[in-house]
mmCIF file of C-alpha atoms and ligand atoms in Angstrom:
data_model
loop_
_atom_site.group_PDB
_atom_site.id
_atom_site.type_symbol
_atom_site.label_atom_id
_atom_site.label_comp_id
_atom_site.label_asym_id
_atom_site.label_seq_id
_atom_site.Cartn_x
_atom_site.Cartn_y
_atom_site.Cartn_z
ATOM 1 C CA MET A 1 7.526 -20.389 -16.837
ATOM 2 C CA ASN A 2 11.886 -20.995 -16.049
ATOM 3 C CA ILE A 3 14.644 -23.114 -18.584
ATOM 4 C CA HIS A 4 17.373 -25.450 -17.826
ATOM 5 C CA GLU A 5 21.155 -23.522 -17.300
ATOM 6 C CA TYR A 6 21.530 -25.312 -20.567
ATOM 7 C CA GLN A 7 19.110 -24.728 -22.496
ATOM 8 C CA GLY A 8 19.399 -20.866 -21.528
ATOM 9 C CA LYS A 9 23.880 -21.037 -22.190
ATOM 10 C CA GLU A 10 21.848 -22.476 -26.078
ATOM 11 C CA LEU A 11 20.157 -18.835 -26.562
ATOM 12 C CA PHE A 12 23.307 -17.070 -25.445
ATOM 13 C CA ARG A 13 25.366 -19.403 -27.998
ATOM 14 C CA ILE A 14 23.196 -18.738 -30.643
ATOM 15 C CA ASN A 15 23.041 -14.930 -30.375
ATOM 16 C CA GLY A 16 26.195 -14.245 -30.028
ATOM 17 C CA VAL A 17 27.295 -14.722 -26.160
ATOM 18 C CA PRO A 18 29.683 -15.950 -25.288
ATOM 19 C CA VAL A 19 29.507 -19.290 -23.491
ATOM 20 C CA PRO A 20 31.789 -22.605 -22.409
ATOM 21 C CA MET A 21 31.418 -24.826 -24.748
ATOM 22 C CA GLY A 22 29.123 -27.887 -23.437
ATOM 23 C CA TYR A 23 26.825 -30.659 -23.996
ATOM 24 C CA PRO A 24 23.403 -31.509 -21.705
ATOM 25 C CA ALA A 25 23.549 -35.080 -21.058
ATOM 26 C CA PHE A 26 20.434 -37.564 -19.866
ATOM 27 C CA SER A 27 22.788 -40.609 -18.759
ATOM 28 C CA ILE A 28 26.880 -41.382 -17.556
ATOM 29 C CA GLU A 29 27.259 -42.552 -20.882
ATOM 30 C CA GLU A 30 26.127 -39.417 -22.667
ATOM 31 C CA ALA A 31 28.087 -37.615 -19.598
ATOM 32 C CA ILE A 32 31.425 -39.553 -20.726
ATOM 33 C CA GLU A 33 30.484 -39.371 -24.319
ATOM 34 C CA ALA A 34 30.997 -35.371 -23.844
ATOM 35 C CA ALA A 35 33.795 -35.000 -21.514
ATOM 36 C CA LYS A 36 35.686 -36.879 -24.065
ATOM 37 C CA LYS A 37 34.413 -34.156 -27.425
ATOM 38 C CA ILE A 38 35.335 -31.721 -24.835
ATOM 39 C CA ASN A 39 39.239 -33.230 -24.124
ATOM 40 C CA GLY A 40 40.292 -31.571 -21.653
ATOM 41 C CA LYS A 41 38.975 -30.468 -17.536
ATOM 42 C CA CYS A 42 35.311 -29.934 -17.708
ATOM 43 C CA VAL A 43 32.957 -28.913 -15.426
ATOM 44 C CA VAL A 44 29.518 -31.067 -14.130
ATOM 45 C CA LYS A 45 26.917 -29.332 -13.891
ATOM 46 C CA ALA A 46 23.175 -31.034 -12.584
ATOM 47 C CA GLN A 47 20.824 -28.968 -14.131
ATOM 48 C CA ILE A 48 17.449 -28.546 -11.807
ATOM 49 C CA HIS A 49 15.742 -25.258 -11.243
ATOM 50 C CA ALA A 50 17.035 -23.191 -8.894
ATOM 51 C CA GLY A 51 20.546 -21.748 -8.125
ATOM 52 C CA GLY A 52 22.908 -22.239 -5.426
ATOM 53 C CA ARG A 53 24.147 -25.711 -6.004
ATOM 54 C CA GLY A 54 27.922 -24.942 -6.031
ATOM 55 C CA LYS A 55 27.790 -25.110 -2.682
ATOM 56 C CA ALA A 56 25.682 -27.722 -2.372
ATOM 57 C CA GLY A 57 27.433 -29.269 -4.418
ATOM 58 C CA GLY A 58 26.003 -29.836 -7.834
ATOM 59 C CA VAL A 59 28.924 -27.942 -9.385
ATOM 60 C CA LYS A 60 32.443 -29.988 -9.771
ATOM 61 C CA ILE A 61 35.313 -29.894 -11.582
ATOM 62 C CA ALA A 62 36.561 -33.155 -13.207
ATOM 63 C CA ASN A 63 39.671 -33.841 -13.852
ATOM 64 C CA SER A 64 40.223 -36.729 -15.902
ATOM 65 C CA ILE A 65 36.524 -38.645 -18.089
ATOM 66 C CA GLU A 66 36.762 -40.767 -14.425
ATOM 67 C CA GLU A 67 36.061 -38.233 -12.357
ATOM 68 C CA VAL A 68 32.966 -36.785 -15.331
ATOM 69 C CA GLU A 69 32.034 -40.934 -14.686
ATOM 70 C CA SER A 70 32.158 -40.912 -10.676
ATOM 71 C CA PHE A 71 30.627 -37.101 -10.873
ATOM 72 C CA ALA A 72 27.551 -38.050 -12.939
ATOM 73 C CA SER A 73 26.582 -41.763 -10.802
ATOM 74 C CA ASP A 74 27.040 -38.911 -7.624
ATOM 75 C CA LEU A 75 24.810 -37.012 -8.903
ATOM 76 C CA LEU A 76 22.179 -38.019 -11.477
ATOM 77 C CA GLY A 77 18.973 -39.352 -10.095
ATOM 78 C CA LYS A 78 19.936 -37.981 -6.517
ATOM 79 C CA ILE A 79 18.449 -35.855 -4.625
ATOM 80 C CA LEU A 80 19.802 -32.139 -4.247
ATOM 81 C CA ILE A 81 18.995 -29.323 -1.848
ATOM 82 C CA THR A 82 20.046 -25.628 -2.171
ATOM 83 C CA HIS A 83 19.062 -22.303 -0.452
ATOM 84 C CA GLN A 84 16.464 -21.974 -3.563
ATOM 85 C CA THR A 85 14.876 -25.411 -3.086
ATOM 86 C CA GLY A 86 13.314 -25.308 0.265
ATOM 87 C CA PRO A 87 13.582 -28.736 2.586
ATOM 88 C CA LYS A 88 12.290 -31.256 -0.389
ATOM 89 C CA GLY A 89 15.185 -30.343 -2.501
ATOM 90 C CA LYS A 90 15.568 -30.773 -6.145
ATOM 91 C CA ILE A 91 15.742 -34.827 -8.075
ATOM 92 C CA VAL A 92 18.991 -34.099 -11.181
ATOM 93 C CA GLN A 93 17.530 -35.606 -13.887
ATOM 94 C CA ARG A 94 20.250 -33.930 -16.077
ATOM 95 C CA LEU A 95 23.406 -32.564 -16.075
ATOM 96 C CA LEU A 96 25.492 -29.632 -18.197
ATOM 97 C CA ILE A 97 29.116 -31.272 -19.416
ATOM 98 C CA GLU A 98 31.611 -27.807 -19.653
ATOM 99 C CA GLU A 99 34.416 -27.347 -19.986
ATOM 100 C CA ALA A 100 36.889 -25.486 -16.880
ATOM 101 C CA SER A 101 37.151 -21.557 -17.482
ATOM 102 C CA ASN A 102 39.480 -20.007 -16.053
ATOM 103 C CA ILE A 103 37.788 -17.965 -14.265
ATOM 104 C CA LYS A 104 39.879 -13.710 -13.493
ATOM 105 C CA LYS A 105 36.803 -12.794 -11.729
ATOM 106 C CA GLU A 106 33.631 -13.007 -11.131
ATOM 107 C CA PHE A 107 30.571 -10.603 -12.048
ATOM 108 C CA TYR A 108 26.473 -10.724 -11.328
ATOM 109 C CA ALA A 109 24.763 -9.097 -13.812
ATOM 110 C CA GLY A 110 20.713 -9.061 -14.912
ATOM 111 C CA ILE A 111 17.373 -8.076 -16.056
ATOM 112 C CA VAL A 112 14.240 -7.453 -15.186
ATOM 113 C CA LEU A 113 11.408 -5.747 -15.901
ATOM 114 C CA ASP A 114 10.172 -3.224 -13.426
ATOM 115 C CA ARG A 115 7.286 -3.138 -13.543
ATOM 116 C CA ALA A 116 6.661 0.161 -11.434
ATOM 117 C CA ILE A 117 8.312 2.475 -14.085
ATOM 118 C CA GLY A 118 7.090 0.150 -16.750
ATOM 119 C CA LYS A 119 11.250 -0.359 -18.313
ATOM 120 C CA TYR A 120 13.876 -2.744 -18.296
ATOM 121 C CA VAL A 121 17.439 -2.603 -15.550
ATOM 122 C CA PHE A 122 20.054 -3.787 -16.519
ATOM 123 C CA MET A 123 22.269 -4.153 -13.827
ATOM 124 C CA VAL A 124 25.896 -5.111 -12.905
ATOM 125 C CA SER A 125 27.763 -5.526 -10.124
ATOM 126 C CA THR A 126 32.205 -6.530 -9.014
ATOM 127 C CA LYS A 127 29.993 -8.689 -6.326
ATOM 128 C CA GLY A 128 29.312 -11.605 -8.424
ATOM 129 C CA GLY A 129 29.558 -15.941 -6.678
ATOM 130 C CA VAL A 130 27.197 -15.159 -4.106
ATOM 131 C CA GLU A 131 23.362 -14.420 -3.374
ATOM 132 C CA ILE A 132 22.402 -10.781 -4.986
ATOM 133 C CA GLU A 133 20.097 -10.454 -2.709
ATOM 134 C CA LYS A 134 22.821 -9.834 0.266
ATOM 135 C CA VAL A 135 24.340 -7.209 -1.738
ATOM 136 C CA ALA A 136 21.247 -6.359 -2.309
ATOM 137 C CA GLU A 137 19.982 -5.639 0.814
ATOM 138 C CA LYS A 138 23.808 -4.616 2.383
ATOM 139 C CA THR A 139 25.301 -2.543 0.175
ATOM 140 C CA PRO A 140 22.731 -1.807 -2.379
ATOM 141 C CA GLU A 141 25.528 0.643 -3.705
ATOM 142 C CA LYS A 142 27.440 -2.343 -5.723
ATOM 143 C CA ILE A 143 25.029 -2.614 -8.121
ATOM 144 C CA ILE A 144 25.072 0.023 -10.987
ATOM 145 C CA LYS A 145 21.686 -0.022 -12.452
ATOM 146 C CA ILE A 146 21.001 1.065 -16.306
ATOM 147 C CA THR A 147 17.175 1.391 -17.265
ATOM 148 C CA LEU A 148 15.290 0.795 -20.644
ATOM 149 C CA GLU A 149 12.954 1.249 -23.071
ATOM 150 C CA PRO A 150 11.309 -1.994 -24.971
ATOM 151 C CA TRP A 151 11.956 -0.878 -27.967
ATOM 152 C CA GLN A 152 15.232 0.342 -26.899
ATOM 153 C CA ASP A 153 19.223 -1.148 -28.404
ATOM 154 C CA LEU A 154 22.036 -0.733 -25.292
ATOM 155 C CA GLN A 155 23.387 2.395 -26.277
ATOM 156 C CA PRO A 156 26.722 2.935 -26.850
ATOM 157 C CA TYR A 157 27.545 5.257 -23.829
ATOM 158 C CA GLN A 158 24.790 2.714 -21.497
ATOM 159 C CA ALA A 159 27.352 0.293 -22.197
ATOM 160 C CA ARG A 160 30.922 1.244 -21.389
ATOM 161 C CA ARG A 161 29.187 2.113 -18.235
ATOM 162 C CA LEU A 162 28.033 -1.042 -17.629
ATOM 163 C CA ALA A 163 32.037 -1.917 -18.614
ATOM 164 C CA PHE A 164 33.732 0.378 -16.561
ATOM 165 C CA SER A 165 31.583 -0.070 -13.666
ATOM 166 C CA LEU A 166 32.892 -3.454 -13.816
ATOM 167 C CA ASN A 167 36.579 -1.701 -13.830
ATOM 168 C CA LEU A 168 36.829 -4.092 -17.202
ATOM 169 C CA LYS A 169 40.672 -3.135 -18.641
ATOM 170 C CA GLY A 170 41.916 -3.129 -22.039
ATOM 171 C CA GLU A 171 40.723 -5.754 -24.152
ATOM 172 C CA GLN A 172 37.977 -7.055 -21.302
ATOM 173 C CA ILE A 173 35.844 -3.578 -22.908
ATOM 174 C CA LYS A 174 35.818 -4.233 -25.746
ATOM 175 C CA SER A 175 34.818 -8.369 -25.002
ATOM 176 C CA GLY A 176 32.507 -6.470 -22.433
ATOM 177 C CA ILE A 177 30.831 -4.561 -24.490
ATOM 178 C CA LYS A 178 30.009 -6.633 -26.985
ATOM 179 C CA THR A 179 28.694 -9.530 -24.163
ATOM 180 C CA PHE A 180 26.094 -6.602 -23.029
ATOM 181 C CA ASN A 181 24.659 -6.042 -25.754
ATOM 182 C CA SER A 182 24.008 -10.070 -26.825
ATOM 183 C CA LEU A 183 22.700 -10.128 -24.030
ATOM 184 C CA TRP A 184 19.618 -7.045 -24.168
ATOM 185 C CA LYS A 185 19.288 -8.719 -27.840
ATOM 186 C CA VAL A 186 18.106 -11.561 -25.759
ATOM 187 C CA PHE A 187 16.596 -10.455 -23.555
ATOM 188 C CA LYS A 188 14.771 -8.785 -26.199
ATOM 189 C CA LYS A 189 14.697 -11.820 -28.504
ATOM 190 C CA TYR A 190 12.456 -13.917 -26.544
ATOM 191 C CA ASP A 191 10.578 -11.747 -23.873
ATOM 192 C CA CYS A 192 12.418 -12.924 -20.914
ATOM 193 C CA SER A 193 10.811 -11.679 -17.962
ATOM 194 C CA LEU A 194 13.565 -11.493 -16.158
ATOM 195 C CA MET A 195 17.580 -13.148 -16.730
ATOM 196 C CA GLU A 196 20.406 -13.500 -14.396
ATOM 197 C CA ILE A 197 23.665 -14.207 -15.610
ATOM 198 C CA ASN A 198 25.755 -15.131 -11.580
ATOM 199 C CA PRO A 199 28.880 -15.297 -12.852
ATOM 200 C CA LEU A 200 29.623 -13.801 -15.708
ATOM 201 C CA VAL A 201 32.996 -14.126 -15.569
ATOM 202 C CA ILE A 202 36.965 -12.174 -17.059
ATOM 203 C CA THR A 203 38.789 -15.284 -18.568
ATOM 204 C CA ASP A 204 42.823 -15.619 -18.475
ATOM 205 C CA GLU A 205 41.778 -15.058 -21.916
ATOM 206 C CA ASN A 206 40.667 -11.636 -21.501
ATOM 207 C CA LYS A 207 37.218 -12.830 -21.920
ATOM 208 C CA VAL A 208 33.926 -11.584 -20.702
ATOM 209 C CA ILE A 209 31.791 -14.596 -20.535
ATOM 210 C CA ALA A 210 28.570 -16.061 -19.118
ATOM 211 C CA LEU A 211 28.843 -18.964 -16.538
ATOM 212 C CA ASP A 212 25.631 -19.420 -15.295
ATOM 213 C CA SER A 213 22.325 -18.055 -16.642
ATOM 214 C CA LYS A 214 18.664 -17.890 -15.303
ATOM 215 C CA ILE A 215 16.242 -16.825 -18.102
ATOM 216 C CA ASN A 216 12.491 -16.604 -17.014
ATOM 217 C CA PHE A 217 9.153 -17.148 -19.238
ATOM 218 C CA ASP A 218 5.952 -14.773 -18.234
ATOM 219 C CA ASP A 219 3.622 -17.081 -19.021
HETATM 220 P P1 ADP B 1 24.947 -21.834 -8.634
HETATM 221 O O1 ADP B 1 24.437 -20.688 -9.538
HETATM 222 O O2 ADP B 1 23.760 -22.945 -8.549
HETATM 223 O O3 ADP B 1 25.415 -22.067 -7.569
HETATM 224 P P2 ADP B 1 27.016 -21.703 -11.605
HETATM 225 O O4 ADP B 1 27.350 -22.206 -12.328
HETATM 226 O O5 ADP B 1 26.940 -20.414 -10.546
HETATM 227 O O6 ADP B 1 25.893 -22.974 -10.313
HETATM 228 O O7 ADP B 1 28.309 -22.456 -10.279
HETATM 229 C C1 ADP B 1 29.327 -22.262 -9.195
HETATM 230 C C2 ADP B 1 30.460 -22.146 -8.973
HETATM 231 O O8 ADP B 1 31.323 -22.749 -10.147
HETATM 232 C C3 ADP B 1 30.407 -20.038 -10.140
HETATM 233 O O9 ADP B 1 30.260 -19.471 -9.205
HETATM 234 C C4 ADP B 1 32.401 -20.779 -10.686
HETATM 235 O O10 ADP B 1 32.515 -20.427 -9.643
HETATM 236 C C5 ADP B 1 32.516 -21.802 -10.723
HETATM 237 N N1 ADP B 1 31.725 -22.100 -12.257
HETATM 238 C C6 ADP B 1 30.742 -22.613 -12.607
HETATM 239 N N2 ADP B 1 30.671 -23.070 -14.134
HETATM 240 C C7 ADP B 1 32.166 -23.414 -13.791
HETATM 241 C C8 ADP B 1 33.096 -23.519 -15.498
HETATM 242 N N3 ADP B 1 31.891 -23.738 -17.132
HETATM 243 N N4 ADP B 1 34.336 -22.985 -15.566
HETATM 244 C C9 ADP B 1 34.612 -22.792 -14.265
HETATM 245 N N5 ADP B 1 34.046 -22.779 -13.185
HETATM 246 C C10 ADP B 1 32.816 -23.332 -13.257
HETATM 247 MG MG1 MG B 2 25.056 -19.028 -9.903
#
């Protein structure tokens, strides 16, 4: 079973993983209401069970409430075709309206169960925002991996290794370590089978936050 980005971000939010302020919207009216609460630049994001929305026009930055309204009316009820949906695409029935972040850098972070060794693997890569499968294929050395026992906490040296492999500096290190610990906490608490944050970003304020979320659970 998988959940939508906005639902994953809600789990993140209540467990200490920083995410932008945002609200789901099932109608144009709700999208406008959400944008008013955010009161600034917003991102209108189609909520479908597939990635690749950005390139397919499913993630749009709005500079005004009018733009939120027009993007919401463009997207709601439309079929979005991305490289992950297959040719039939997926119908957009909900949106996430969220605060636009000022992005300094985009990374990839993921946690998966490696069934072969019966351990969890926490991965990060500076090659964020792009398809991680391509990175794994062409430049596997760009993916740094930490293995974890299911009962284990992320050890301080492991969290530091993740932070340093992303070249985090100064305040970013502290923020990154807190985010990694909270991500692992979410993964264990909800018995996830996969978690991907692509991108995990450094903001202009040097915070390490989750801008996307993909979470799967075993049925
Ligand atoms: P997908 O993986 O389906 O393409 P993402 O949520 O990763 O969707 O969004 C695609 C891109 O849009 C991100 O890599 C990021 O550059 C940008 N983006 C997404 N959310 C925000 C946000 N809240 N603020 C600013 N940019 C964003
Ligand atoms: Mg993404």
